[in-house]
PDB file of C-alpha atoms in Angstrom:
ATOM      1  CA  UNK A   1      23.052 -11.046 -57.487  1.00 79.00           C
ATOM      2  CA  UNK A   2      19.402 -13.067 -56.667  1.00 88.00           C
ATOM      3  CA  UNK A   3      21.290 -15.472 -53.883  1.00 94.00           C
ATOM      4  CA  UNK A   4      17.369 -16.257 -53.293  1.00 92.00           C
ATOM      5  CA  UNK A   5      17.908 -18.322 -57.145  1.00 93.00           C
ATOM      6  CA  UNK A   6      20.692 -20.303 -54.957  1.00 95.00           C
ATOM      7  CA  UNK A   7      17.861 -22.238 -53.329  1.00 95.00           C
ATOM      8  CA  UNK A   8      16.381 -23.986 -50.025  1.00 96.00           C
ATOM      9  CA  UNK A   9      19.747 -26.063 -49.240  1.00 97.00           C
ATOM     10  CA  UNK A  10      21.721 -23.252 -49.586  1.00 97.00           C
ATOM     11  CA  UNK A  11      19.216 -20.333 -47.201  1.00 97.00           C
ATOM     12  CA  UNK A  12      19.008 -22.853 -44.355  1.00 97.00           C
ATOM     13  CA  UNK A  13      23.067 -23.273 -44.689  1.00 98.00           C
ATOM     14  CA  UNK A  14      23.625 -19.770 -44.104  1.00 98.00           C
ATOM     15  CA  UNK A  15      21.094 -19.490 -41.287  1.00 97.00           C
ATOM     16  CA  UNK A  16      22.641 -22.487 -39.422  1.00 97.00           C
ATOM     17  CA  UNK A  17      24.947 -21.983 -36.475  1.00 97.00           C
ATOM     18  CA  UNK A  18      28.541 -22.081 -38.687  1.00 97.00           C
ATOM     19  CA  UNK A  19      32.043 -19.408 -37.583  1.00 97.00           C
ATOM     20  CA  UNK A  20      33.093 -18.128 -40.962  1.00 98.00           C
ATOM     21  CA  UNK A  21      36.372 -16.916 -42.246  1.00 98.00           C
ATOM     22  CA  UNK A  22      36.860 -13.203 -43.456  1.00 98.00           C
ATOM     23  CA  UNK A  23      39.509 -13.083 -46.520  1.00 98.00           C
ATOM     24  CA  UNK A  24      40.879  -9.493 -46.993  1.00 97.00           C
ATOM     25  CA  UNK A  25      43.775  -8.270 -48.527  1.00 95.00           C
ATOM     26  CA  UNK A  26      47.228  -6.393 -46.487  1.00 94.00           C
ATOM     27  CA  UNK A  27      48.893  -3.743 -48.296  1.00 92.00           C
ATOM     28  CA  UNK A  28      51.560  -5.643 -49.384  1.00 93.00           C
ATOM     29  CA  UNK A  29      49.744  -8.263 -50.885  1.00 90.00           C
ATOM     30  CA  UNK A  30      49.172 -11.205 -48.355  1.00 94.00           C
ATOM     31  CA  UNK A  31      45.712 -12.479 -47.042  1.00 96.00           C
ATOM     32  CA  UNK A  32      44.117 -11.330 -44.079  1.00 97.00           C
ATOM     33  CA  UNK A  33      41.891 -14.093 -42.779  1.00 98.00           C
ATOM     34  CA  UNK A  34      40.343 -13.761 -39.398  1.00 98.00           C
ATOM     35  CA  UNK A  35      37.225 -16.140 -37.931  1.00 98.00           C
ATOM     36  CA  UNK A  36      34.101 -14.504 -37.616  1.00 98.00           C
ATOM     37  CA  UNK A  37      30.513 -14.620 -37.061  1.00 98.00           C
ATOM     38  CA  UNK A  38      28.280 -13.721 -40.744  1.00 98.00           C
ATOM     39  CA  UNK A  39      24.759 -12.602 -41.474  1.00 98.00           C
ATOM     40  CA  UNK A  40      23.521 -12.880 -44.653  1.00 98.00           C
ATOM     41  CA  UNK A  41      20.135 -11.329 -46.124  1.00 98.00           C
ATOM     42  CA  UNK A  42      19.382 -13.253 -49.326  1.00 97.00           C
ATOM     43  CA  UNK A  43      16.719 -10.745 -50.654  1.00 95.00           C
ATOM     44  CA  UNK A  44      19.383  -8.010 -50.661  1.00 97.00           C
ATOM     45  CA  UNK A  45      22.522 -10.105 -51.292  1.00 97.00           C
ATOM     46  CA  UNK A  46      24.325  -8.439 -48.312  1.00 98.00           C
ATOM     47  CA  UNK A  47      26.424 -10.441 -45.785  1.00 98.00           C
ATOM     48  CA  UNK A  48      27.306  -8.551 -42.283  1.00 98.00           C
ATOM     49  CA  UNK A  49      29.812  -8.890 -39.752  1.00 98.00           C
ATOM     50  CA  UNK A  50      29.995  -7.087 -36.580  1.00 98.00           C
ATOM     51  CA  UNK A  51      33.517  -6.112 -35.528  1.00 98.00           C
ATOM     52  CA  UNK A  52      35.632  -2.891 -33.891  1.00 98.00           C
ATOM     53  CA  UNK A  53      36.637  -0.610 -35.448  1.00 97.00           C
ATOM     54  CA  UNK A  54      40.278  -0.852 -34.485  1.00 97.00           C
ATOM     55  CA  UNK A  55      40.160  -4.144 -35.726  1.00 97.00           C
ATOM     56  CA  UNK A  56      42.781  -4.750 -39.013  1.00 97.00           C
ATOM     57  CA  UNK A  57      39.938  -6.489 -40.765  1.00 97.00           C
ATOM     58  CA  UNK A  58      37.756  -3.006 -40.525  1.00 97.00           C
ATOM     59  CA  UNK A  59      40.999  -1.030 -40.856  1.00 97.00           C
ATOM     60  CA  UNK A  60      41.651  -2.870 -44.107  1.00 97.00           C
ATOM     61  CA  UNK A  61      38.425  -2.514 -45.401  1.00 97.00           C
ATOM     62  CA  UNK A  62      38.210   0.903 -44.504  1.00 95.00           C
ATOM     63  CA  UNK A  63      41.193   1.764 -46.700  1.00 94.00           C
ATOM     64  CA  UNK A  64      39.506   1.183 -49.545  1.00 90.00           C
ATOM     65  CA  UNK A  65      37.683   4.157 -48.492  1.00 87.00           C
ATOM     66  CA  UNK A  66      34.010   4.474 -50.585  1.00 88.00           C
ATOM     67  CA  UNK A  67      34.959   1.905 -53.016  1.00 91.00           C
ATOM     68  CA  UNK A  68      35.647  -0.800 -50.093  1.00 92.00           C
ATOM     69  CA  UNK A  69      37.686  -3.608 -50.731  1.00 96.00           C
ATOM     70  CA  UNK A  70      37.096  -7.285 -52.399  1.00 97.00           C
ATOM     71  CA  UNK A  71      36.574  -9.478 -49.920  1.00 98.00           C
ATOM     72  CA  UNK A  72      35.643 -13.571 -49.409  1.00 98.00           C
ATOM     73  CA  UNK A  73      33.454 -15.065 -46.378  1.00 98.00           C
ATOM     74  CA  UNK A  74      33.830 -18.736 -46.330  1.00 98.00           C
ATOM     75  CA  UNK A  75      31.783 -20.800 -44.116  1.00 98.00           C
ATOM     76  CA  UNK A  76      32.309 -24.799 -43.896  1.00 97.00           C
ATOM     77  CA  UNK A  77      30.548 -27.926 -42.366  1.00 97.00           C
ATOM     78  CA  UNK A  78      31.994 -31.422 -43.529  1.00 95.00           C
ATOM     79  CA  UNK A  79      31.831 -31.576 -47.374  1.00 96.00           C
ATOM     80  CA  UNK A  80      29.262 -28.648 -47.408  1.00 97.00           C
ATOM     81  CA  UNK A  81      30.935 -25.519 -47.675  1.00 98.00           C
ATOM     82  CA  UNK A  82      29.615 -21.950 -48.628  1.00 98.00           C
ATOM     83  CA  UNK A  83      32.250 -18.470 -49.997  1.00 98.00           C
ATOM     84  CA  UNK A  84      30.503 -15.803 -50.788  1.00 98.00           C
ATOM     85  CA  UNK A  85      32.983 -13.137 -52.690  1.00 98.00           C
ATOM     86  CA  UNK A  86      31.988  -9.248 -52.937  1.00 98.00           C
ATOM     87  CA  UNK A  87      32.719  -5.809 -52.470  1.00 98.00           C
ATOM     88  CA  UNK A  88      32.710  -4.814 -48.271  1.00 98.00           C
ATOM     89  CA  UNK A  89      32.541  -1.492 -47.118  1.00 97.00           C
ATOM     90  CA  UNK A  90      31.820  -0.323 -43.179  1.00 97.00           C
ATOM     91  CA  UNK A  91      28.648   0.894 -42.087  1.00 97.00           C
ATOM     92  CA  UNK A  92      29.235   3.326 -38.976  1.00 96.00           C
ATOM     93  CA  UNK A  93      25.610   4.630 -38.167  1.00 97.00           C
ATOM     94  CA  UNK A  94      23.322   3.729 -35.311  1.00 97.00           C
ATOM     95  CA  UNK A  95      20.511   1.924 -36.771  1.00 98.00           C
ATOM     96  CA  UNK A  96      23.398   0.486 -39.311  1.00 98.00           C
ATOM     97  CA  UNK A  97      25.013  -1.024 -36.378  1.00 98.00           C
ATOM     98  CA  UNK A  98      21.754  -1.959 -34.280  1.00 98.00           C
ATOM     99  CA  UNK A  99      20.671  -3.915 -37.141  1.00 98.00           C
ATOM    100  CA  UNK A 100      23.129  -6.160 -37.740  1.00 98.00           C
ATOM    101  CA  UNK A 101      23.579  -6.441 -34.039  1.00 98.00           C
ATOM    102  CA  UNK A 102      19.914  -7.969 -34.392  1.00 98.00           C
ATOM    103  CA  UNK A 103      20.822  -9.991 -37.208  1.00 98.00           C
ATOM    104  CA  UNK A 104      24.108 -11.443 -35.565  1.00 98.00           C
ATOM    105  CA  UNK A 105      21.745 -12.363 -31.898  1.00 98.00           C
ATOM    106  CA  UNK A 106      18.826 -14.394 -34.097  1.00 97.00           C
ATOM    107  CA  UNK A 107      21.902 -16.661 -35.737  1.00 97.00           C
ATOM    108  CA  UNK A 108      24.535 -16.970 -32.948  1.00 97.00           C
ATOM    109  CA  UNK A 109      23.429 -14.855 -29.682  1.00 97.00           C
ATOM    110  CA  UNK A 110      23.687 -11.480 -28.395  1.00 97.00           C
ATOM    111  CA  UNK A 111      26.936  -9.555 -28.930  1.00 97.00           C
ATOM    112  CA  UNK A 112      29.067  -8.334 -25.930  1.00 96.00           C
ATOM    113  CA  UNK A 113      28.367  -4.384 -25.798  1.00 96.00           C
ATOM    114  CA  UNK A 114      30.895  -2.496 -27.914  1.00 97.00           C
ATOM    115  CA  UNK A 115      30.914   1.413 -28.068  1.00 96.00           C
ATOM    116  CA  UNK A 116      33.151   0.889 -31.131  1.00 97.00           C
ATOM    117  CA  UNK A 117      30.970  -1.449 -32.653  1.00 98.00           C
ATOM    118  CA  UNK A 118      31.525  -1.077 -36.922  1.00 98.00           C
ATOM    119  CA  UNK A 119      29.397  -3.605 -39.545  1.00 98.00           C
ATOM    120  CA  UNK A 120      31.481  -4.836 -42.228  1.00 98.00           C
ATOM    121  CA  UNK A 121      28.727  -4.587 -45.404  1.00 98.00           C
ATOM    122  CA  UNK A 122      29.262  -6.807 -48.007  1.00 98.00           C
ATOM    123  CA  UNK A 123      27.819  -6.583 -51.257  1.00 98.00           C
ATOM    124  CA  UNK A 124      27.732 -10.221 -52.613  1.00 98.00           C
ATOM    125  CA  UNK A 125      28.927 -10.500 -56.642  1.00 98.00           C
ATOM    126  CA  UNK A 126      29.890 -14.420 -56.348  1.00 97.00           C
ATOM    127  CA  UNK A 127      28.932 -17.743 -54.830  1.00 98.00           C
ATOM    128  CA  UNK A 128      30.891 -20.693 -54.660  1.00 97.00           C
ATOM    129  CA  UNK A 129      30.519 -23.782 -53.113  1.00 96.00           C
ATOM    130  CA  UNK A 130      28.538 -27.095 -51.922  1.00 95.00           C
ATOM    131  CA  UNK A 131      25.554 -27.032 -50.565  1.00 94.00           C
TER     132      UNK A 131
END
């Protein structure tokens, strides 16, 4: 998906300082929503989230094992609101991890350290929204 296509409004609402929710699913069915901090690369279509890996949202998405699991990030400001739905899978490596470490300091600021520091990769298939 070109999220470039999705235009100005929409780049400069996902570089702006918003928490985001994380939608996954439990086993049995029920939503998993946590708050989170999001990256998103619009020349790639790829939204990242930094997290541990004992968290349930990485467990969860972990489960789905190479496939990785449908997911939704949802940010929201007033009536301008932003969910970006796709396929997540975790990224483990070192350069994986340092990246979106980068990515998460230039939009919030510089993570706490975390030895089991995991990035939840999203592969963006949908956009909804009002921006």
């Amino acid at each position: 998906m070109d999220l470039v296509e999705q235009g100005d409004a929409f780049a400069a609402f996902w570089q702006e300082r918003h928490l985001c929710t994380l939608s996954t699913a439990r086993p049995d069915g029920p939503p998993h929503v946590v708050p989170v901090g999001a990256t998103l690369d619009l020349e790639t279509g790829i939204a990242r989230v930094i997290t541990s890996s004992s968290s349930v949202k990485a467990r969860l998405i972990g489960a789905g094992g190479t496939d990785g699991a449908l997911v939704a990030l949802c940010q929201v400001d007033g009536r301008r609101w932003s969910t970006l739905e796709g396929r997540a899978v975790l990224r483990t490596g070192p350069e994986q991890v340092a990246d979106a470490e980068r990515r998460y300091a230039a939009r919030y600021k510089p993570p706490r350290p975390n030895p089991s520091r995991v990035v939840v990769e999203i592969q963006v298939t949908r956009v909804l929204g009002n921006v």
